[in-house]
Coordinates of C-alpha atoms in Angstrom, one line a residue:
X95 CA -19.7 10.6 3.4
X96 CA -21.6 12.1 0.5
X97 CA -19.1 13.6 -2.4
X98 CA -19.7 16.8 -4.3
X99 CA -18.0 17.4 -7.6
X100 CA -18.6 20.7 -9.7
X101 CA -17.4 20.8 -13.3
X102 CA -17.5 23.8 -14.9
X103 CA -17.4 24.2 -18.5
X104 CA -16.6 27.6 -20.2
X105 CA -18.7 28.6 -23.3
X106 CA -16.5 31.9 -24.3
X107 CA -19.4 32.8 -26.9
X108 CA -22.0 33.4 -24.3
X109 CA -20.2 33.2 -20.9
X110 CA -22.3 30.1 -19.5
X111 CA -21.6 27.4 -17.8
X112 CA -22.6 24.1 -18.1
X113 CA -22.6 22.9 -15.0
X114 CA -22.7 19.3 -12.8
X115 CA -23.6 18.7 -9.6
X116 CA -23.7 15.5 -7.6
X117 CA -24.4 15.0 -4.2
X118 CA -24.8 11.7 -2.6
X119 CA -27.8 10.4 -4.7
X120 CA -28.8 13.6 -6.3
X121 CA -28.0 14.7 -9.3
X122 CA -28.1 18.0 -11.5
X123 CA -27.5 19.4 -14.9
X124 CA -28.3 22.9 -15.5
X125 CA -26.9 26.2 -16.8
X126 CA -25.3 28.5 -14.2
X127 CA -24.4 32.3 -14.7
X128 CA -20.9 33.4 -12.1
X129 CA -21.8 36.5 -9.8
X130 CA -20.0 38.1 -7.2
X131 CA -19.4 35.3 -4.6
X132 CA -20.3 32.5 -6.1
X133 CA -22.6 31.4 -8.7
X134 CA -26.3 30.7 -9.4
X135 CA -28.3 28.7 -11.6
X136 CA -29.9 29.2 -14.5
X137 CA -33.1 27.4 -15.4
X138 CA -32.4 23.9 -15.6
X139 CA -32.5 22.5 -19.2
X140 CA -32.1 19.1 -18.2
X141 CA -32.9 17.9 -15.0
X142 CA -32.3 14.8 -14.0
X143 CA -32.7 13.8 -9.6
X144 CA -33.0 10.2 -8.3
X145 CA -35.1 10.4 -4.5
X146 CA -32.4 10.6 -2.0
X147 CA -32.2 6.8 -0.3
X148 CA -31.7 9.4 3.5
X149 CA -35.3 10.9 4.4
X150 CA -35.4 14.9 5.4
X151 CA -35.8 14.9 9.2
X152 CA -39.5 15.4 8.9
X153 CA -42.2 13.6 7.0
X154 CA -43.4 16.3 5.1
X155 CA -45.6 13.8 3.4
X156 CA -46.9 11.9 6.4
X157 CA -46.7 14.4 9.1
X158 CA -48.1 17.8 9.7
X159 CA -46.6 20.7 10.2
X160 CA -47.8 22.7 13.0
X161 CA -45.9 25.4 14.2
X162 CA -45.4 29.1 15.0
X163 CA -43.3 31.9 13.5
X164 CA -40.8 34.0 16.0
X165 CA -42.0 37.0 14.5
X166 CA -40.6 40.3 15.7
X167 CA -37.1 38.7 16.6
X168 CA -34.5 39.5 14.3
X169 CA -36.7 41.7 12.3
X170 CA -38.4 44.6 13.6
X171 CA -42.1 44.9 13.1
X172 CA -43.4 48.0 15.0
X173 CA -47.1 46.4 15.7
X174 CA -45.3 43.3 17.1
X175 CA -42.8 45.2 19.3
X176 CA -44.6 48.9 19.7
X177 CA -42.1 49.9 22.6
X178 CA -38.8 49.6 20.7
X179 CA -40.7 52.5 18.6
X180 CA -42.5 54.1 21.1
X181 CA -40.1 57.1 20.9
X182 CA -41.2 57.8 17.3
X183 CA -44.8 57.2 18.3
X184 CA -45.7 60.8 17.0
X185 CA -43.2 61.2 13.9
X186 CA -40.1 61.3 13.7
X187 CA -39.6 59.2 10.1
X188 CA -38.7 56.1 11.8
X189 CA -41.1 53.0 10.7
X190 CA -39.3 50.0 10.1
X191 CA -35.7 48.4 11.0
X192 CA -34.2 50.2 8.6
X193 CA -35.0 53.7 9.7
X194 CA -34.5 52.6 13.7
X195 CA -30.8 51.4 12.8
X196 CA -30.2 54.7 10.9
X197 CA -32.2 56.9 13.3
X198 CA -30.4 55.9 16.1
X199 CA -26.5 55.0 14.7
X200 CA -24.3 51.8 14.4
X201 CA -23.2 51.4 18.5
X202 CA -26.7 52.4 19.9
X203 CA -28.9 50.5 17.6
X204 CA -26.6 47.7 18.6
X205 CA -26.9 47.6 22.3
X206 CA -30.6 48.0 22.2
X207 CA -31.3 45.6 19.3
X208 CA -28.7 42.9 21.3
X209 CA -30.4 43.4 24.7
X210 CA -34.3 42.4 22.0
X211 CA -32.1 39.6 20.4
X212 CA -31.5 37.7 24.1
X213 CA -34.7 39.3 25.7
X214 CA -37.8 38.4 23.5
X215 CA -37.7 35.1 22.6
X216 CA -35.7 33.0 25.1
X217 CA -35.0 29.0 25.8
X218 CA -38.2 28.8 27.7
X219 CA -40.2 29.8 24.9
X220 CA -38.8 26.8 22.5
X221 CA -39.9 24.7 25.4
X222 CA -43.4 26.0 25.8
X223 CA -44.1 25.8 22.1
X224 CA -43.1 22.1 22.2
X225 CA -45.2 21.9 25.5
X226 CA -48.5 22.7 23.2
X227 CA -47.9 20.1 20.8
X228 CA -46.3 22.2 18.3
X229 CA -43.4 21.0 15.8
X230 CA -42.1 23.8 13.8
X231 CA -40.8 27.4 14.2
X232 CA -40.6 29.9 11.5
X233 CA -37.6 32.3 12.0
X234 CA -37.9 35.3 10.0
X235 CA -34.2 36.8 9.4
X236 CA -33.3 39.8 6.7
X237 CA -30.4 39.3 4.5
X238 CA -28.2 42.5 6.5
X239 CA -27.7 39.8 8.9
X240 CA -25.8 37.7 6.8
X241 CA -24.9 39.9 3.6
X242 CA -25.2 43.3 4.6
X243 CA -24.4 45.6 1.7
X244 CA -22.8 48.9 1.3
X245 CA -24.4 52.1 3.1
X246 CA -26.8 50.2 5.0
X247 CA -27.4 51.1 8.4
X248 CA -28.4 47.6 9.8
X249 CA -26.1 46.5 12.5
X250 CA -25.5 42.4 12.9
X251 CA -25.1 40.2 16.0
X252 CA -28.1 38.1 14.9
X253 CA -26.3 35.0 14.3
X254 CA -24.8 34.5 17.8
X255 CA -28.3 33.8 18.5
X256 CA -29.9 32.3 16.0
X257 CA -27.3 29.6 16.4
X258 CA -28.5 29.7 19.9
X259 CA -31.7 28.9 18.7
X260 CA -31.0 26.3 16.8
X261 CA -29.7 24.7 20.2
X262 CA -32.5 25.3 22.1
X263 CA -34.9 23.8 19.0
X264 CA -32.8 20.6 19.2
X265 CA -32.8 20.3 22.7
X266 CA -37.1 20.8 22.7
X267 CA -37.2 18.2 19.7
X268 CA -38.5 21.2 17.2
X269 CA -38.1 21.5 13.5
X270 CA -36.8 24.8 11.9
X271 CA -37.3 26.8 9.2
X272 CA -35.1 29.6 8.0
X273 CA -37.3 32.4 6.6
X274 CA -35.4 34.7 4.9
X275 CA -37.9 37.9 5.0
X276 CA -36.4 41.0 3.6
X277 CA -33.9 41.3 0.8
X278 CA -31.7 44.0 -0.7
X279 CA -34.3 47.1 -2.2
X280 CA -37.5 45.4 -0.6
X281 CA -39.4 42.9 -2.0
X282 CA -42.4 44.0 -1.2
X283 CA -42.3 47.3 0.1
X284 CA -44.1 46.2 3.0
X285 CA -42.1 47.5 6.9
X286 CA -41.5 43.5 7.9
X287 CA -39.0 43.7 4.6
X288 CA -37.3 45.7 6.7
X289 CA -37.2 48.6 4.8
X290 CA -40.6 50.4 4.1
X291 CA -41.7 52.3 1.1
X292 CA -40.7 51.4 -2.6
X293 CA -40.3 48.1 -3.8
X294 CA -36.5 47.7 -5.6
X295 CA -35.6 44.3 -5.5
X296 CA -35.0 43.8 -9.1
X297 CA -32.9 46.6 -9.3
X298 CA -29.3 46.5 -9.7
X299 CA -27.6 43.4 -7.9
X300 CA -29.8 43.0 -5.7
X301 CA -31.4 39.8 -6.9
X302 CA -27.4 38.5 -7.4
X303 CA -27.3 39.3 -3.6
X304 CA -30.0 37.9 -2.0
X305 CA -28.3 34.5 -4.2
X306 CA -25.4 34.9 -2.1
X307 CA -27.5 35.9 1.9
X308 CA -29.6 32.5 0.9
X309 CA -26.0 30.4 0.1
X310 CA -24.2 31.9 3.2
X311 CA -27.6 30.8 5.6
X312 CA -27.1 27.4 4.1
X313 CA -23.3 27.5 4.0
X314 CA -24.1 27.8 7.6
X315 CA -26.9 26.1 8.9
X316 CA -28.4 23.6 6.2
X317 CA -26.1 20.5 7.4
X318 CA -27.8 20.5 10.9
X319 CA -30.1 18.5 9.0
X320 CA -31.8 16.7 12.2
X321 CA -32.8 20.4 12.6
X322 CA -33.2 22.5 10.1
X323 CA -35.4 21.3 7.7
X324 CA -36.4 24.2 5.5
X325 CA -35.1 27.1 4.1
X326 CA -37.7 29.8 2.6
X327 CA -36.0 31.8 -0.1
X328 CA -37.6 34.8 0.1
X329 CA -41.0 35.9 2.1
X330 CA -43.7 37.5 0.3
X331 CA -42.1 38.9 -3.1
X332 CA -45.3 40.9 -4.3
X333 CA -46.3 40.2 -7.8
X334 CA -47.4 43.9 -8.0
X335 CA -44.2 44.6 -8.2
X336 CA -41.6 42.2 -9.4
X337 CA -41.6 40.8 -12.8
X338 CA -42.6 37.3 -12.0
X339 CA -40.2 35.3 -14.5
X340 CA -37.3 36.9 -12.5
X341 CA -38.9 35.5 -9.0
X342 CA -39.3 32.2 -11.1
X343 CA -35.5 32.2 -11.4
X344 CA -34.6 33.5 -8.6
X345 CA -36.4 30.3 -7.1
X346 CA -34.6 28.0 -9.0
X347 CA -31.2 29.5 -8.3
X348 CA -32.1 29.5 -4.8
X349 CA -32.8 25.9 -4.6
X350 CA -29.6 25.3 -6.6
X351 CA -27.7 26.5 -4.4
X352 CA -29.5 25.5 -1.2
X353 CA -29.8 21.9 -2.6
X354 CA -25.8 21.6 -3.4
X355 CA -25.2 22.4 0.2
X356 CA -27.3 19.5 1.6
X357 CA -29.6 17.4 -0.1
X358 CA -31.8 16.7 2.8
X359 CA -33.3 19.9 3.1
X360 CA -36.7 21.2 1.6
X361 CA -36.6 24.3 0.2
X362 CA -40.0 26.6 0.4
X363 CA -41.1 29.1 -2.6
X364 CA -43.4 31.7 -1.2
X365 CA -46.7 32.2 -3.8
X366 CA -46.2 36.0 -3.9
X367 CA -50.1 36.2 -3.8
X368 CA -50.7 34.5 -6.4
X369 CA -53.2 31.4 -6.9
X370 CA -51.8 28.4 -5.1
X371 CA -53.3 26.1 -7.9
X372 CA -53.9 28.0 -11.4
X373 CA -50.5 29.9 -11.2
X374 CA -48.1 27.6 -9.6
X375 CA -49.0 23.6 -10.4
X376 CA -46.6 22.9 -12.6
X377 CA -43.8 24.6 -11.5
X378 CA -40.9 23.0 -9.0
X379 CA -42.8 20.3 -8.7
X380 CA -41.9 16.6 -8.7
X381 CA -43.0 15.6 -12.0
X382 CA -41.2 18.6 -13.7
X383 CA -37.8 16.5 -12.1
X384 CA -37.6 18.9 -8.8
X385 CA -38.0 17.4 -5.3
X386 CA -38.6 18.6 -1.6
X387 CA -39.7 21.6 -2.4
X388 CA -42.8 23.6 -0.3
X389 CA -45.1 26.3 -1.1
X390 CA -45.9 28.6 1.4
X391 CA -48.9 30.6 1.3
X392 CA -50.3 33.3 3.7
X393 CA -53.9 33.2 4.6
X394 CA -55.3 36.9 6.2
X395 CA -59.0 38.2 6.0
X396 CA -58.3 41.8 7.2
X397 CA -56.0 44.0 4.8
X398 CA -59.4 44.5 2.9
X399 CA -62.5 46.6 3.5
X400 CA -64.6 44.0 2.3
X401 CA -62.6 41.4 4.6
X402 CA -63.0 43.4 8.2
X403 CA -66.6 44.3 6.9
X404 CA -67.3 40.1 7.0
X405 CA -69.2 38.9 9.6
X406 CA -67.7 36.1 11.8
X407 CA -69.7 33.3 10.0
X408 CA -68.1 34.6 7.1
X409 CA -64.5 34.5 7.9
X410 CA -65.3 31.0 9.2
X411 CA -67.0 29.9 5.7
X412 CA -63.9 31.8 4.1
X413 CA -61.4 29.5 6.2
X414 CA -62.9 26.6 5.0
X415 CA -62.8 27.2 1.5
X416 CA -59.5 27.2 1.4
X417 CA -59.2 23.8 2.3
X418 CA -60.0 22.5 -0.9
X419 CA -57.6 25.1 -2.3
X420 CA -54.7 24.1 -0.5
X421 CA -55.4 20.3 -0.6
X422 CA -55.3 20.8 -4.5
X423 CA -52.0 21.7 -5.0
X424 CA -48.9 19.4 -6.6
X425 CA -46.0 20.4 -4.2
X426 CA -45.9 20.2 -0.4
X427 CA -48.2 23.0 0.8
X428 CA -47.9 25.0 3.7
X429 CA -50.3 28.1 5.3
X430 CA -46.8 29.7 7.0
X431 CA -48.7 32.8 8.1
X432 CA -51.9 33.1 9.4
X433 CA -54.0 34.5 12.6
X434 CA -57.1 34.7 15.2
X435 CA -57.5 38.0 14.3
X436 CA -60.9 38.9 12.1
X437 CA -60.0 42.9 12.5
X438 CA -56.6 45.2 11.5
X439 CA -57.2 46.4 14.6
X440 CA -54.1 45.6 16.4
X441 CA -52.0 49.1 16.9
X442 CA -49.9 49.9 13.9
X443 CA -50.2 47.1 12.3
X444 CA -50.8 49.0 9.0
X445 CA -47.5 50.8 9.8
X446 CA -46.4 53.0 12.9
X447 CA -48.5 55.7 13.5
X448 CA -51.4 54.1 11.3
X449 CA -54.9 53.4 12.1
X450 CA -57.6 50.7 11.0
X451 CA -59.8 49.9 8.6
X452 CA -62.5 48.3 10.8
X453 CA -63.4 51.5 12.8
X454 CA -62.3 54.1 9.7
X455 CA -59.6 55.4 11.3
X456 CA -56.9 54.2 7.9
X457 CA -56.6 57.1 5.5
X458 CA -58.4 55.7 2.6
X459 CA -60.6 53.4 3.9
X460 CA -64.4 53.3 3.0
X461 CA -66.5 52.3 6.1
X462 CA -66.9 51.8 9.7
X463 CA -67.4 48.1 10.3
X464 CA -67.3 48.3 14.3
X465 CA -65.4 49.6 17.3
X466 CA -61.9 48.5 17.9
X467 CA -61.8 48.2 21.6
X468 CA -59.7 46.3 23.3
X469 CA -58.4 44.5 20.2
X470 CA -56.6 47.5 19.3
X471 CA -54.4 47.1 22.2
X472 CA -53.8 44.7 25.7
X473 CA -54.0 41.2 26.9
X474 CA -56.2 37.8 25.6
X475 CA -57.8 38.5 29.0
X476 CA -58.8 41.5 28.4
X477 CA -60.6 40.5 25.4
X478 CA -64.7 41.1 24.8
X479 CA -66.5 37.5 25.7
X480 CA -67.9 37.9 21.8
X481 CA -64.6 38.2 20.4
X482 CA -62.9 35.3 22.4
X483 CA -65.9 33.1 20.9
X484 CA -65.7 34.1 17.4
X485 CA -62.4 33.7 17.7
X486 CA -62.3 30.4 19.3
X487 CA -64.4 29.3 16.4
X488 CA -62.6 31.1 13.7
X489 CA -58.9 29.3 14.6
X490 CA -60.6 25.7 14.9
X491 CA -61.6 26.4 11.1
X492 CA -58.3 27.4 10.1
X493 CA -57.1 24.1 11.7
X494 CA -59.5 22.0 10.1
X495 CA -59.4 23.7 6.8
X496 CA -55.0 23.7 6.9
X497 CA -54.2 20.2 7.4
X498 CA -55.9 19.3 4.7
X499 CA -52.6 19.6 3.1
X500 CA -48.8 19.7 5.1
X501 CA -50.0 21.9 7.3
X502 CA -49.9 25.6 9.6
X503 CA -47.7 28.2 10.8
X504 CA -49.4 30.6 12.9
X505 CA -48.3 34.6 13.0
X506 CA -46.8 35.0 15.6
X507 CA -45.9 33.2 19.0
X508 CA -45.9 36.1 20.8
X509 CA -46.7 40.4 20.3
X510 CA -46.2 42.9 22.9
X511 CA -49.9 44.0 23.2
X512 CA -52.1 42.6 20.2
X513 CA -54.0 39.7 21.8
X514 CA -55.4 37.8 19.0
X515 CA -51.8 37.5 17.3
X516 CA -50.6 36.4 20.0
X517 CA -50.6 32.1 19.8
X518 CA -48.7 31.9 23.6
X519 CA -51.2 33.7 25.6
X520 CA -54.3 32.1 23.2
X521 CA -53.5 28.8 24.1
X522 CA -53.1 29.4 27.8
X523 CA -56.6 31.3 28.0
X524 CA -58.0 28.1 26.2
X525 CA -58.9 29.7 23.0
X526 CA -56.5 27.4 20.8
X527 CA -57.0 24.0 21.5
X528 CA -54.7 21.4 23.3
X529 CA -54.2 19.1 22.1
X530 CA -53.9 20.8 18.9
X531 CA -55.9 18.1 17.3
X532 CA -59.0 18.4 19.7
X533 CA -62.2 20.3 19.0
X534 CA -64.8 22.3 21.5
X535 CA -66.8 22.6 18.6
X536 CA -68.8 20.5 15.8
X537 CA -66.7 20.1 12.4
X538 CA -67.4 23.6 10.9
X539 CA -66.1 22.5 7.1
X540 CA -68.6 20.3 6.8
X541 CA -72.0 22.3 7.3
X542 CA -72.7 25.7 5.5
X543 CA -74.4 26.0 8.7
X544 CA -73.3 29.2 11.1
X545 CA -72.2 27.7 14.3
X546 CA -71.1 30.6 16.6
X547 CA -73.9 31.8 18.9
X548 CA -75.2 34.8 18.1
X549 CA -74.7 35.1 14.5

């Protein structure tokens, strides 16, 4: 059995630690600062880690990720799941998780967010997804469910059913990884933080306790190794508003502490929107002494004018760009979020009560690019013939252009009523392929060509 020995040793003139970790066959030195509940590290001044002789569970080096986040699950994103807001539909104030829970009180929040917990995503979806050749799921969680802090008004049952899921993922031979999506203040600002508005992260504690919602996830679920193979620190941390050296450390704390709990699990950085190769090469990687770690970037064409205004040839010669981009990078790389969608058309999907940027109806945007239609809101059936086809087209890009590195996550497995989110009903109208490594069309990376009919 592998033996883990901490040594701490008190400097009183600075109050740091030096501190040791050992772990099988890994071992740290680095500089750790005590907070509330634990500890974290400091950036590592030496570094020192042999390769574990025991493999992770998947051959992140060999094998390709292909997988599917559970968006909408255990955090609430009103464009994924419109009817849990539909009461609010016309104001109200409510327009994220964080409103709902306070809107509606602790016991009633509860029972409707327990009866969404064992409702939306369910054992026979883990076995579908494994069904279409899939290998991964991403499973967003916020930190309330794990380390909720004083005076919020997030309620918890989450866990029962993560661990569920976990079950079920093992049982259909699936990979996980733990996304840990909204933390204390907001990272981001963004609704699927949970909280909307202001981004605060970096204020107060709160960067302390998202250290100690990331230990208590791997405290709990990081030795099912054969499962859980990943644990994303943070998603999305915007870079708008964060001071980037504090994300840095917060990155190596997290992997500190996610690392000391089991040695055989990767641990995935998110870029906060910054260059995959010109900002972060260099950092975490293996030649700078740190191992199994992933990048996770998020590829979308639509929260732009000037990306709904591209034509579909365009967002296809955009895909394939990023191939190169991704391939080029010194770390593990995943795409962990990305779509069929060439619009922002789906409803609310720039916030409850918010329209679009492709037909003008977003305060602030510039243009009319075209007319929503049925991709605003309804079924993959119900779709336009001309935007099944681009679409079609547009995905096998992505696919092509993705693996050129670890691999894919789409966004998301399933959404109430926007169709081209929606990888589940995609794949059974034929518009993802199946196998997932099988093409309808000609290699579109490899001409500058247009290949869609019609364009």
């Amino acid at each position: 059995m592998p033996i883990l020995v901490l040594i701490f040793v008190h400097d009183n003139h600075n109050g740091i630690h030096q501190s040791t970790y050992y772990r099988g066959s890994l071992f740290v030195t680095g500089r750790s600062k005590t907070i509330v509940g634990g500890f974290h590290f400091w950036k590592e001044q030496e570094l020192t880690i042999s390769r574990n002789k025991r493999q992770l569970s998947f051959d992140y080096n060999g094998s390709k990720v292909r997988g599917v986040n559970l968006g909408g699950w255990f955090v609430l994103e009103p464009w994924i799941t419109p009817s849990i807001f539909s009461q609010w539909a016309n104001g109200g104030g409510v327009v994220d998780e964080y409103t709902y829970t306070q809107a509606l009180g602790p016991t009633e929040a509860f029972n409707r967010l327990n009866q969404h917990w064992a409702t939306w995503i369910t054992q026979a979806d883990f076995q579908e997804i494994a069904s279409f050749g899939l290998n991964h799921v991403r499973i967003p969680i916020g930190y309330w469910a794990v380390n909720p802090q004083p005076g919020d008004p997030y309620v918890q049952g989450q866990l029962t059913y993560l661990d569920q899921a976990i079950g079920w993922a093992r049982s259909a031979g699936l990979k996980v990884m733990l996304d840990l999506h909204g933390a204390p203040g907001s990272q981001n600002g963004f609704d699927n933080s949970g909280r909307y508005g202001s981004i605060n992260w970096q204020s107060g504690d709160n960067v302390a306790q998202t250290v100690i919602a990331i230990k208590a996830l791997s405290d709990r679920y990081a030795s099912q190794t054969d499962v859980v193979t990943a644990i994303e620190l943070l998603n999305e941390p915007a870079n708008w508003g964060n001071d980037m050296s504090q994300v840095k450390q917060f990155y190596y704390d997290g992997w500190g502490n996610v690392r000391t709990d089991n040695a055989y699990t990767a641990v995935v950085i998110h870029d906060a929107f910054l260059d995959i190769q010109s900002y972060w090469n260099g950092f975490m990687n293996i030649a700078s002494g740190v191992n199994d770690v992933i990048l996770d970037t998020h590829i979308y064409q639509i929260f732009s004018d000037a990306e709904v205004a591209m034509k579909p040839c365009q967002h296809v010669q955009t895909a394939c760009a990023a191939g190169p981009k991704v391939a080029g990078t010194d770390k593990w790389l995943v795409v962990g979020e990305w779509t069929g969608a060439q619009t922002d058309c789906a409803k609310w999907l720039n916030g409850l009560g918010k329209g679009a940027r492709y037909d003008g109806t977003l305060a602030g945007s510039t243009g009319y690019y075209g007319d929503c239609q049925t991709k605003y809101e309804g079924t993959v059936d119900g779709l336009l013939a001309v935007d099944k086809t681009n679409l079609a087209y547009y995905v096998e890009a992505q696919l092509d252009a993705y693996e050129q590195h670890s691999g894919w996550i789409f966004w998301a497995w399933k959404t109430e009523s926007a169709p081209e989110w929606h990888f589940q009903n995609l794949t059974r109208a034929g518009l993802i392929p199946q196998p997932l490594t099988s093409r309808k069309f000609a290699p579109q990376c490899q001409t500058s060509a247009c290949l869609i009919p019609g364009n």
